[in-house]
PDB file of C-alpha atoms and ligand atoms in Angstrom:
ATOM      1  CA  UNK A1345      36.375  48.086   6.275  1.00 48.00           C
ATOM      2  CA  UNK A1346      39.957  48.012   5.859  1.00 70.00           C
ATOM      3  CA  UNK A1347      39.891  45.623   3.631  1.00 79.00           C
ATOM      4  CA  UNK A1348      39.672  47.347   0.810  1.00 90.00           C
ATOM      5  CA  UNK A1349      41.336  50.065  -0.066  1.00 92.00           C
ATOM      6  CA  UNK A1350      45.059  51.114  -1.265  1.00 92.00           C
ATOM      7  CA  UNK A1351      47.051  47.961  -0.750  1.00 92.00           C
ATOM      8  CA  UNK A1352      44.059  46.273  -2.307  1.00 93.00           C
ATOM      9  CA  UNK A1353      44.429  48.244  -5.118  1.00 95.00           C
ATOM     10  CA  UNK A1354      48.279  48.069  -5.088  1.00 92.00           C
ATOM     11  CA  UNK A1355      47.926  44.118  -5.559  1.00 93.00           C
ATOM     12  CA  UNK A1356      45.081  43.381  -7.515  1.00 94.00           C
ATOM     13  CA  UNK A1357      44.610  46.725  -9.413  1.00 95.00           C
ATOM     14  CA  UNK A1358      46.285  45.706 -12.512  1.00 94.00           C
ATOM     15  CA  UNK A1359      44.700  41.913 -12.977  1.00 95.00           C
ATOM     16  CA  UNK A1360      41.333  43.145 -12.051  1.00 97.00           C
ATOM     17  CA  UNK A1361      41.522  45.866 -14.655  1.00 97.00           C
ATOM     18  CA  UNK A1362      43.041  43.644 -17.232  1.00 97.00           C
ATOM     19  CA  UNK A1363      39.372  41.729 -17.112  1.00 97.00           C
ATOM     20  CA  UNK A1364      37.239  44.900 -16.588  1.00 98.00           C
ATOM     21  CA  UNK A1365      36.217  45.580 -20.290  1.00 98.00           C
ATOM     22  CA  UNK A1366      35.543  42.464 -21.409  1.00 98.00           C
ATOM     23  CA  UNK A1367      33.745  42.030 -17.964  1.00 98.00           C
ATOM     24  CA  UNK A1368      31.070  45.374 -18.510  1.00 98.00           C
ATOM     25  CA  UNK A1369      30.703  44.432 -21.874  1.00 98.00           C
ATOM     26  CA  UNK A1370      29.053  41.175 -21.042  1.00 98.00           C
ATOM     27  CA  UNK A1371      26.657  43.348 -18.867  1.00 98.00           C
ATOM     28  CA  UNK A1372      25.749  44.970 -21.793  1.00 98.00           C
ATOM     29  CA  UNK A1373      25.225  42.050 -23.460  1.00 98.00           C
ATOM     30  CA  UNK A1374      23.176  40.424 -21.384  1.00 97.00           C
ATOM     31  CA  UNK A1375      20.959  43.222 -20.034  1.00 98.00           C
ATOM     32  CA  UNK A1376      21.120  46.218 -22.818  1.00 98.00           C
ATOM     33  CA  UNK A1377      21.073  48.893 -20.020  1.00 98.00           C
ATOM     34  CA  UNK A1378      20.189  52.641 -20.602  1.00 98.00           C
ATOM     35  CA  UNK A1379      20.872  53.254 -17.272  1.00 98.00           C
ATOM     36  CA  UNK A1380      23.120  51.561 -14.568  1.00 99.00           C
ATOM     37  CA  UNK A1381      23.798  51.572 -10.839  1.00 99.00           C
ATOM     38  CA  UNK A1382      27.258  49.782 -10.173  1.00 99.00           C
ATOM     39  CA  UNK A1383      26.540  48.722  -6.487  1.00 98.00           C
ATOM     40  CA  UNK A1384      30.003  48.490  -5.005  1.00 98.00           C
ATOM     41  CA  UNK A1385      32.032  49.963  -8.117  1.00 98.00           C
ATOM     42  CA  UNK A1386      35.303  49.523  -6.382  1.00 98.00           C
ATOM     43  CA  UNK A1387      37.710  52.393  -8.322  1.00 98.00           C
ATOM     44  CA  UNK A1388      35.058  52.426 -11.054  1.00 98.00           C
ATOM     45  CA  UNK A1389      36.890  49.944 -13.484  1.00 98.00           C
ATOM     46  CA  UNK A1390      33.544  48.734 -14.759  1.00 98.00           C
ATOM     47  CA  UNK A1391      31.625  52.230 -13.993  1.00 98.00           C
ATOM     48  CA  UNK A1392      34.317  53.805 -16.164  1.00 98.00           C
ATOM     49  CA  UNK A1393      33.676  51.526 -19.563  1.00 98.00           C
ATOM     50  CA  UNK A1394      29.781  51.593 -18.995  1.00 99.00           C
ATOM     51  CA  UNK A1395      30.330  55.832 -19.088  1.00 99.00           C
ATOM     52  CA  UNK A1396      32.443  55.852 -22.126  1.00 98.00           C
ATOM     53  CA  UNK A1397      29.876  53.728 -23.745  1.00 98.00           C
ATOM     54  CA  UNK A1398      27.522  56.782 -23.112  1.00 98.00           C
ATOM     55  CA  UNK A1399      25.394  54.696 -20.650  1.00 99.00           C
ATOM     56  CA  UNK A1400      23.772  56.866 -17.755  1.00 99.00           C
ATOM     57  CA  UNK A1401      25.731  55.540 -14.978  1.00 99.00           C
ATOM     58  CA  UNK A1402      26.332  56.109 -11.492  1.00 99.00           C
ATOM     59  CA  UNK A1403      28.420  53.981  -8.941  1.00 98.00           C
ATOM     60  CA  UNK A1404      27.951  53.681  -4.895  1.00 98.00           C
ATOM     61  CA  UNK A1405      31.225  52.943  -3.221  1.00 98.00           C
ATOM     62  CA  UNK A1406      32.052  53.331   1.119  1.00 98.00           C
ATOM     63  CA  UNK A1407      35.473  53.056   0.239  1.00 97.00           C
ATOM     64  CA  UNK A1408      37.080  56.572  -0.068  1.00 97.00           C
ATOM     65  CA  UNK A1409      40.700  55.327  -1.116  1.00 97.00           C
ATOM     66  CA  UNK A1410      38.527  53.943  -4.312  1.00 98.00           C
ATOM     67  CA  UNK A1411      36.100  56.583  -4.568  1.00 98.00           C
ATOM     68  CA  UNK A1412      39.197  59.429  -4.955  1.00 98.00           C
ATOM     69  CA  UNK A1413      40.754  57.021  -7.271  1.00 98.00           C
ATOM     70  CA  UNK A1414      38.120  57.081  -9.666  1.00 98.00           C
ATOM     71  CA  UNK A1415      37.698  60.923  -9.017  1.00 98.00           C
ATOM     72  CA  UNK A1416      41.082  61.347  -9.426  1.00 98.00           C
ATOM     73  CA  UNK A1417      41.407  59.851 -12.989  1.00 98.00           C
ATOM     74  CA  UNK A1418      38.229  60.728 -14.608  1.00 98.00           C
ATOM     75  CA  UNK A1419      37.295  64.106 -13.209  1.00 98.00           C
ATOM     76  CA  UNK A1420      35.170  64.246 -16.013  1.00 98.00           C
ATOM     77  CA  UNK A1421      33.076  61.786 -14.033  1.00 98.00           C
ATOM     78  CA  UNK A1422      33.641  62.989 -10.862  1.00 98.00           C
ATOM     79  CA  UNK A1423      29.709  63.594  -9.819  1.00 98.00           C
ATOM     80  CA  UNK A1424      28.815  59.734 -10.982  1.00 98.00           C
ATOM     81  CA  UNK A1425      30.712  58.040  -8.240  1.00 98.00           C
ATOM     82  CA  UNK A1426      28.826  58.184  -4.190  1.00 98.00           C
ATOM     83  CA  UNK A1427      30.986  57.904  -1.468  1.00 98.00           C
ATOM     84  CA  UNK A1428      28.594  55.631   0.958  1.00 98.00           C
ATOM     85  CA  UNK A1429      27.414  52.086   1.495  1.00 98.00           C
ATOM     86  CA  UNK A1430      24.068  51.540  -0.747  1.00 98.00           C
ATOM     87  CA  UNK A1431      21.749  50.846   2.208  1.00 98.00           C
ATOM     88  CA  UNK A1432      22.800  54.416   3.388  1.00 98.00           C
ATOM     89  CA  UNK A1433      22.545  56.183  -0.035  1.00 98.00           C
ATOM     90  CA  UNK A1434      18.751  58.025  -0.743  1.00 97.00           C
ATOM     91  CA  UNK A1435      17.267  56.551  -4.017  1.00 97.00           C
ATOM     92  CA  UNK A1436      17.786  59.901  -5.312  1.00 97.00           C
ATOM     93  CA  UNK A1437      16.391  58.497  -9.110  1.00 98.00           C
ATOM     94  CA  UNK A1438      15.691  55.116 -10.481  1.00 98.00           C
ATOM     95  CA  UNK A1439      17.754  53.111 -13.038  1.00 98.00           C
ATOM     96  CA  UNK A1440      16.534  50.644 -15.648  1.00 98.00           C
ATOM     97  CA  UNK A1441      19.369  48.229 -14.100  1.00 98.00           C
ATOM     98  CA  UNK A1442      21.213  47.799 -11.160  1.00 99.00           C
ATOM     99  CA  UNK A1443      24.233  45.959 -11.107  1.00 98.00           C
ATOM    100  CA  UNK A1444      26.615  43.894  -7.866  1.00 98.00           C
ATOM    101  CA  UNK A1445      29.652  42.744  -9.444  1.00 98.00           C
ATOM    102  CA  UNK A1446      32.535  40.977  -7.651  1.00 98.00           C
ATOM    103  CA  UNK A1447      31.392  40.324  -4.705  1.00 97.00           C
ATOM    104  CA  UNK A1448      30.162  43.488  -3.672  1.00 97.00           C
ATOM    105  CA  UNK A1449      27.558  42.413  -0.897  1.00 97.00           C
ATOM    106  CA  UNK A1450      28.084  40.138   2.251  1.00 97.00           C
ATOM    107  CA  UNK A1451      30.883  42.566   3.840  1.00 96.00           C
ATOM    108  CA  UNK A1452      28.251  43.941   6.755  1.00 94.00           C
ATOM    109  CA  UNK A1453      25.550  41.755   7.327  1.00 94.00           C
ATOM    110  CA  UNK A1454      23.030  44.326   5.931  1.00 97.00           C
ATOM    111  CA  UNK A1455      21.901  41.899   2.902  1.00 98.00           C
ATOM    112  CA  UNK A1456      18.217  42.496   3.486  1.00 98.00           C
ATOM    113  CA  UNK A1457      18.553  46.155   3.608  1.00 98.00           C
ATOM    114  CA  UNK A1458      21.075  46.173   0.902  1.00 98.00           C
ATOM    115  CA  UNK A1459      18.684  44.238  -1.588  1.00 98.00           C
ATOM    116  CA  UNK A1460      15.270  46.497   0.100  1.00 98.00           C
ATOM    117  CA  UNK A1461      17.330  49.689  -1.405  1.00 98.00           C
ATOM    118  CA  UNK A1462      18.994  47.908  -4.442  1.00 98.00           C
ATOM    119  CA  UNK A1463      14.998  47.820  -5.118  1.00 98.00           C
ATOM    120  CA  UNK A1464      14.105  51.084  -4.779  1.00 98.00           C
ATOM    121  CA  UNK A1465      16.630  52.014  -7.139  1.00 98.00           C
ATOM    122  CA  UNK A1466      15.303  49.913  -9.811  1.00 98.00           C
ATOM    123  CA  UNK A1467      12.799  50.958 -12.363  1.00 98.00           C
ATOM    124  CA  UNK A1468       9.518  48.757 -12.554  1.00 98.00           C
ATOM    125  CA  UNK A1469      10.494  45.839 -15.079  1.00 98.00           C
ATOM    126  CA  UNK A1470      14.054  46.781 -14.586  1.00 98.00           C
ATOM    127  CA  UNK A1471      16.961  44.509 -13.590  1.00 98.00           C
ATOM    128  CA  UNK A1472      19.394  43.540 -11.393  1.00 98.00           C
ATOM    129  CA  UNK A1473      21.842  41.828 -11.471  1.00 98.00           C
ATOM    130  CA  UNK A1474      24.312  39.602  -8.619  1.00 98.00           C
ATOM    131  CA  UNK A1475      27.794  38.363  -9.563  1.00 98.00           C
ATOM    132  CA  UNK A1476      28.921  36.778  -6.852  1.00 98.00           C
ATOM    133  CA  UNK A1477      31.125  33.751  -4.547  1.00 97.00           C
ATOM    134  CA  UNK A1478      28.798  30.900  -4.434  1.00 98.00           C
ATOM    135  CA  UNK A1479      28.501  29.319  -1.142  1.00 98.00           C
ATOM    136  CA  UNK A1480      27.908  25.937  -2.764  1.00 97.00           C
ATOM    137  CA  UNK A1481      30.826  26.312  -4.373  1.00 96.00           C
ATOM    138  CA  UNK A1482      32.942  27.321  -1.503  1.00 95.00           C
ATOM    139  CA  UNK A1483      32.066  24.303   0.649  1.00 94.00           C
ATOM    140  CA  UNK A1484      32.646  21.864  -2.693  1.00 93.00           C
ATOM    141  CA  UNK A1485      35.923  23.301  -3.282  1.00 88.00           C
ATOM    142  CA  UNK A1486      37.078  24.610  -0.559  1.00 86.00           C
ATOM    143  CA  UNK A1487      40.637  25.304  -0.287  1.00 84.00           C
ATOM    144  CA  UNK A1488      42.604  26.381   3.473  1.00 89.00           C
ATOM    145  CA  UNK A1489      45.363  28.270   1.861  1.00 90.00           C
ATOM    146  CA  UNK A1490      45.731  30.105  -1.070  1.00 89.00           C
ATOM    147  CA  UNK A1491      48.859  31.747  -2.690  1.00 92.00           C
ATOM    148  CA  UNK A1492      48.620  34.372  -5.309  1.00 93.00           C
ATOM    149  CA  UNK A1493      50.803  36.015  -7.476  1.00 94.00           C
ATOM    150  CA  UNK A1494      50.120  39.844  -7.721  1.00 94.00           C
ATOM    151  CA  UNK A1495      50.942  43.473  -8.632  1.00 86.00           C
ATOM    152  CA  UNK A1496      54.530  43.475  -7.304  1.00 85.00           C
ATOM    153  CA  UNK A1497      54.518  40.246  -4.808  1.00 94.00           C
ATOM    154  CA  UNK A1498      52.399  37.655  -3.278  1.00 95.00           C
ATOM    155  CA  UNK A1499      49.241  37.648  -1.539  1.00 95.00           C
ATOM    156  CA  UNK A1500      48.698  34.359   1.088  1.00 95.00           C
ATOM    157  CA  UNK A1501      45.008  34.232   2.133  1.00 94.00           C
ATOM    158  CA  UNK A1502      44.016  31.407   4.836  1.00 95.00           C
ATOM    159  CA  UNK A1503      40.747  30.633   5.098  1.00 95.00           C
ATOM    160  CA  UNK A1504      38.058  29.352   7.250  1.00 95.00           C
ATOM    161  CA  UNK A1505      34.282  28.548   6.679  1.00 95.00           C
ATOM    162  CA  UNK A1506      31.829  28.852   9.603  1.00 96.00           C
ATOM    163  CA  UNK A1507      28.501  27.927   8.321  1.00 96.00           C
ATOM    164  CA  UNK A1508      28.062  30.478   5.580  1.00 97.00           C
ATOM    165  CA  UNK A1509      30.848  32.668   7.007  1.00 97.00           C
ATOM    166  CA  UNK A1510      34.293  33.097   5.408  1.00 96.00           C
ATOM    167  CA  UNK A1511      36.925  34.106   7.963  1.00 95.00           C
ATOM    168  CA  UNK A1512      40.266  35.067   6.116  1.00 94.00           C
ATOM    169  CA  UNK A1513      43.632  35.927   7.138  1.00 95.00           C
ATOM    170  CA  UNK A1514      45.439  37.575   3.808  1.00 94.00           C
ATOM    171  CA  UNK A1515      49.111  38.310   4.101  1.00 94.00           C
ATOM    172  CA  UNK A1516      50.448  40.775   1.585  1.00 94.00           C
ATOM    173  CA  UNK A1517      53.815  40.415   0.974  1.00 94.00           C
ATOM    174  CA  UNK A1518      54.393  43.376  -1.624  1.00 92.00           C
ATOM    175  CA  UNK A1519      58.231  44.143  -2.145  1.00 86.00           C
ATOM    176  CA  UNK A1520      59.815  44.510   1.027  1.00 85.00           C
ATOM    177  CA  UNK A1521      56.479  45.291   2.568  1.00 91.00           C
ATOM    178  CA  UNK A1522      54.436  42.436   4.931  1.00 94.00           C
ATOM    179  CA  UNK A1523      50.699  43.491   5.732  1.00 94.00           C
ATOM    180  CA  UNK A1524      48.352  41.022   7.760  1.00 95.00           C
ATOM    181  CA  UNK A1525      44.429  41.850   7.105  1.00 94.00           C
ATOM    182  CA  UNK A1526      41.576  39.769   8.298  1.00 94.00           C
ATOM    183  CA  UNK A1527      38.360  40.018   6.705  1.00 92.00           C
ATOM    184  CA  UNK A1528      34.966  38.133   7.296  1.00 95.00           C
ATOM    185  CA  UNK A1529      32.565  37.610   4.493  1.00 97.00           C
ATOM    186  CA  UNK A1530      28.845  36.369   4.389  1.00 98.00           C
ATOM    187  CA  UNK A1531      28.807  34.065   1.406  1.00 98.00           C
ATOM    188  CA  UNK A1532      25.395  33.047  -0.309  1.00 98.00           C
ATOM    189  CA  UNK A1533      23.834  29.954  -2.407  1.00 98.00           C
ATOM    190  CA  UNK A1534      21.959  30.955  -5.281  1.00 98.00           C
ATOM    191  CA  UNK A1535      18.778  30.051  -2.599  1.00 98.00           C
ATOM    192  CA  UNK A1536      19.899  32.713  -0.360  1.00 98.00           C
ATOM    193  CA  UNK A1537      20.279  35.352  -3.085  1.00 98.00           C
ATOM    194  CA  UNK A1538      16.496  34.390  -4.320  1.00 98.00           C
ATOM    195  CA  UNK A1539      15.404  34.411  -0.692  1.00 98.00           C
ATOM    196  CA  UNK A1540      16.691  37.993  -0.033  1.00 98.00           C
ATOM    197  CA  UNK A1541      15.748  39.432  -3.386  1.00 98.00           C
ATOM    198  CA  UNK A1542      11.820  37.985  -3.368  1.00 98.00           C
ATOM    199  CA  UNK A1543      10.289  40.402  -0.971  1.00 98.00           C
ATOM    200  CA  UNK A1544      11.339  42.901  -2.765  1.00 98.00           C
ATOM    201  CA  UNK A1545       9.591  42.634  -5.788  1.00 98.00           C
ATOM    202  CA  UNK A1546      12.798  40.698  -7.816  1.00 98.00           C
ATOM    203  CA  UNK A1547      11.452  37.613  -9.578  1.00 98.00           C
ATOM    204  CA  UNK A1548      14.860  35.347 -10.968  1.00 98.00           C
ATOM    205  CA  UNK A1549      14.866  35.500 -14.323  1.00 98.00           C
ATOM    206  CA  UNK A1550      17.573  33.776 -14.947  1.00 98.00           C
ATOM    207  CA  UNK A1551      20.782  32.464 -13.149  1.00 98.00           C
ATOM    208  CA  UNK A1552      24.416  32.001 -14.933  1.00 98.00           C
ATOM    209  CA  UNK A1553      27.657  30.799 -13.161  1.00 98.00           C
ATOM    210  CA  UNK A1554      29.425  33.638 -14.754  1.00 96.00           C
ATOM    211  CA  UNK A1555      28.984  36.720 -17.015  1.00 97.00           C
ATOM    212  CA  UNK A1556      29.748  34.423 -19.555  1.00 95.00           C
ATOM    213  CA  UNK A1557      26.390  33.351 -19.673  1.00 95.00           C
ATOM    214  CA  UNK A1558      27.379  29.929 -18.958  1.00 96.00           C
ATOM    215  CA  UNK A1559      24.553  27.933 -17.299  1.00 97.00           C
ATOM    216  CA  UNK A1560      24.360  27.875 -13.382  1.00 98.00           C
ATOM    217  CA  UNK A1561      25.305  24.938 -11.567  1.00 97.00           C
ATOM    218  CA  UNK A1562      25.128  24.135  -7.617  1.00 97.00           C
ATOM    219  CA  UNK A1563      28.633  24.367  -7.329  1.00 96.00           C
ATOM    220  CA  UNK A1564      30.010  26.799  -9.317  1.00 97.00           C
ATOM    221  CA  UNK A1565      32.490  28.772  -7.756  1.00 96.00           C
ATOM    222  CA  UNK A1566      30.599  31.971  -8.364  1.00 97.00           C
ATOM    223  CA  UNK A1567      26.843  32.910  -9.466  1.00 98.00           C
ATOM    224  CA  UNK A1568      25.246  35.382 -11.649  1.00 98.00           C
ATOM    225  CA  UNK A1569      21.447  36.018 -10.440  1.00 98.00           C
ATOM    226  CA  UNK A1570      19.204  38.387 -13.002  1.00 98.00           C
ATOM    227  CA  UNK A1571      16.340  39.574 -11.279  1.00 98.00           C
ATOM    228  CA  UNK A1572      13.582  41.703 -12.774  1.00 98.00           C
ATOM    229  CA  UNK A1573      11.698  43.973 -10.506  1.00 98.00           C
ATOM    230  CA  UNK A1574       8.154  42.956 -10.954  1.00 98.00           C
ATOM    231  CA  UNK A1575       6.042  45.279  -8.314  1.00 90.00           C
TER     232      UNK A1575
HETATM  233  C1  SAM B  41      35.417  42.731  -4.147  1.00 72.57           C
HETATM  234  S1  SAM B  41      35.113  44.436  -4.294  1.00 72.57           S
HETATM  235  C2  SAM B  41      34.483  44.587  -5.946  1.00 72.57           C
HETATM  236  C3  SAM B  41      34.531  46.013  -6.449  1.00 72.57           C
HETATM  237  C4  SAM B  41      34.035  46.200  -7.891  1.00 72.57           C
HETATM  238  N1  SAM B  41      32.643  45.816  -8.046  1.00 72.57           N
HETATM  239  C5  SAM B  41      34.925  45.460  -8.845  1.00 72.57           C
HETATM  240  O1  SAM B  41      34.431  44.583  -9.548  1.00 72.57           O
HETATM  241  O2  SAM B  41      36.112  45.787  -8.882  1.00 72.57           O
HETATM  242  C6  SAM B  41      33.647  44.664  -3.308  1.00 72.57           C
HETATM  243  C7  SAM B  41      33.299  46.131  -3.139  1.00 72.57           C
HETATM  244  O3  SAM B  41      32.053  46.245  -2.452  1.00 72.57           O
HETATM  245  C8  SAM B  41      32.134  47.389  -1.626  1.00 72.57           C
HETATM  246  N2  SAM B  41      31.085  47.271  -0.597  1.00 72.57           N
HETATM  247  C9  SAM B  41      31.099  46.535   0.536  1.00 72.57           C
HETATM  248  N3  SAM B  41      29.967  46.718   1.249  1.00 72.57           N
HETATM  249  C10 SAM B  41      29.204  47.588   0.529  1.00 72.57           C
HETATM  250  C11 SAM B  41      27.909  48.195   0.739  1.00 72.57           C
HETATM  251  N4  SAM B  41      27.173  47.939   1.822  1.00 72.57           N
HETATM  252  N5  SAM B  41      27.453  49.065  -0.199  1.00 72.57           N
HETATM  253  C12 SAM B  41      28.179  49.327  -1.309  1.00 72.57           C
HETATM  254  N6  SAM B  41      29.398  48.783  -1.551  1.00 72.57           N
HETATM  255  C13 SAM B  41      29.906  47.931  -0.652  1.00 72.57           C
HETATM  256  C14 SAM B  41      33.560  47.337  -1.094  1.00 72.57           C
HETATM  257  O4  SAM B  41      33.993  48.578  -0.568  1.00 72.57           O
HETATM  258  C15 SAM B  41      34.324  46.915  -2.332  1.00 72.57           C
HETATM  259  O5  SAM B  41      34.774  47.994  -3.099  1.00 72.57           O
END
């Protein structure tokens, strides 16, 4: 998954962290959590407020660029991040939520397994939650090519959709350096999410198009699923 990782973090770092607080403070808003799985924590920049907030947190992350990032600047915290994609990490407690935030599944076609152990890391009556690309609103508004100012240059990404598969070519053009990385993502409606979640004992309890809290609509460029674990 090369994807991810340090030039990643070169070009987006900064703007991503910019939003990051206000971003795990909605979680809190919405789902009050005591404890908190961040499935997919990236370098921790959520993981890291929900800590300080004296939450009992823990984040699963398979990249090890991010995971030593995190290590690296809260040592403090070094023991809450796990090095390992969630389908391959033991349920080794239960939390009273469980959180996917930016787009954190649809990278290896493991959804089912991904939501089966996203499950049986969830307390009974728990939650999870999914903030995530929208399919729907992918094929509404689907744009071919994509500029984007970042850290220190410009990202290009060039994309196209094959059924529910995003294929993307993203250039990064960071100072005098030119990197070409394709990626492929599985993108899901807000159906697809329910369908997955279901036999796993999540009932939708309510679906946003944003942390914000802001209704859910078909095409909203992203969704935000809660699910409470019901058996
Ligand atoms: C777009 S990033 C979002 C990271 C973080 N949640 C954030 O908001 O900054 C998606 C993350 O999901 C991670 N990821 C991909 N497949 C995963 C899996 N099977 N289990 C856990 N994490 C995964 C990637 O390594 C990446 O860090």
């Amino acid at each position: 998954m090369d994807y991810f990782g340090e030039l990643y973090y070169r070009a987006f770092g900064s703007k991503l962290e910019s939003r990051a607080e206000a971003e795990a403070r909605k979680v809190v808003e919405l789902l009050n959590p005591r404890s908190l799985l961040d499935v997919g924590c990236g370098w921790g920049r959520h993981l890291r407020y929900f800590l300080s907030w004296g939450i009992d947190a823990y984040g699963v992350e398979p990249e090890p660029y991010f995971v030593s990032t995190f290590k690296a600047a809260y040592p403090q915290w070094a023991e809450r991040i796990i090095l390992g994609r969630i389908q391959e990490v033991k349920p080794f407690r239960t939390f009273d939520t469980v959180v996917s935030l930016w787009t954190s599944i649809g990278w290896d076609d493991e959804e089912d397994a991904i939501f089966a152990r996203i499950s049986e890391f969830v307390d009974k009556d728990g939650y999870v939650l999914v903030e995530t690309d929208n399919l729907d609103g992918w094929r509404t508004h689907f744009c071919r090519r994509w500029w984007e100012k970042v850290d220190n240059g410009f990202v290009l990404d060039q994309h196209k959709l094959k059924g529910s598969r995003l294929h993307s070519r993203r250039e990064f053009i960071l100072g005098g350096e030119h990197r070409v990385i394709e990626r492929q993502l599985k993108l899901f409606s807000l159906e697809d999410i329910i369908r997955l979640a279901t036999p796993h004992g999540l009932e939708l309890r309510k679906a946003f198009s944003s942390l914000d809290g802001q209704p859910f609509y078909q095409n909203a460029p992203r969704l935000c699923a809660v699910f409470q674990k019901v058996t």
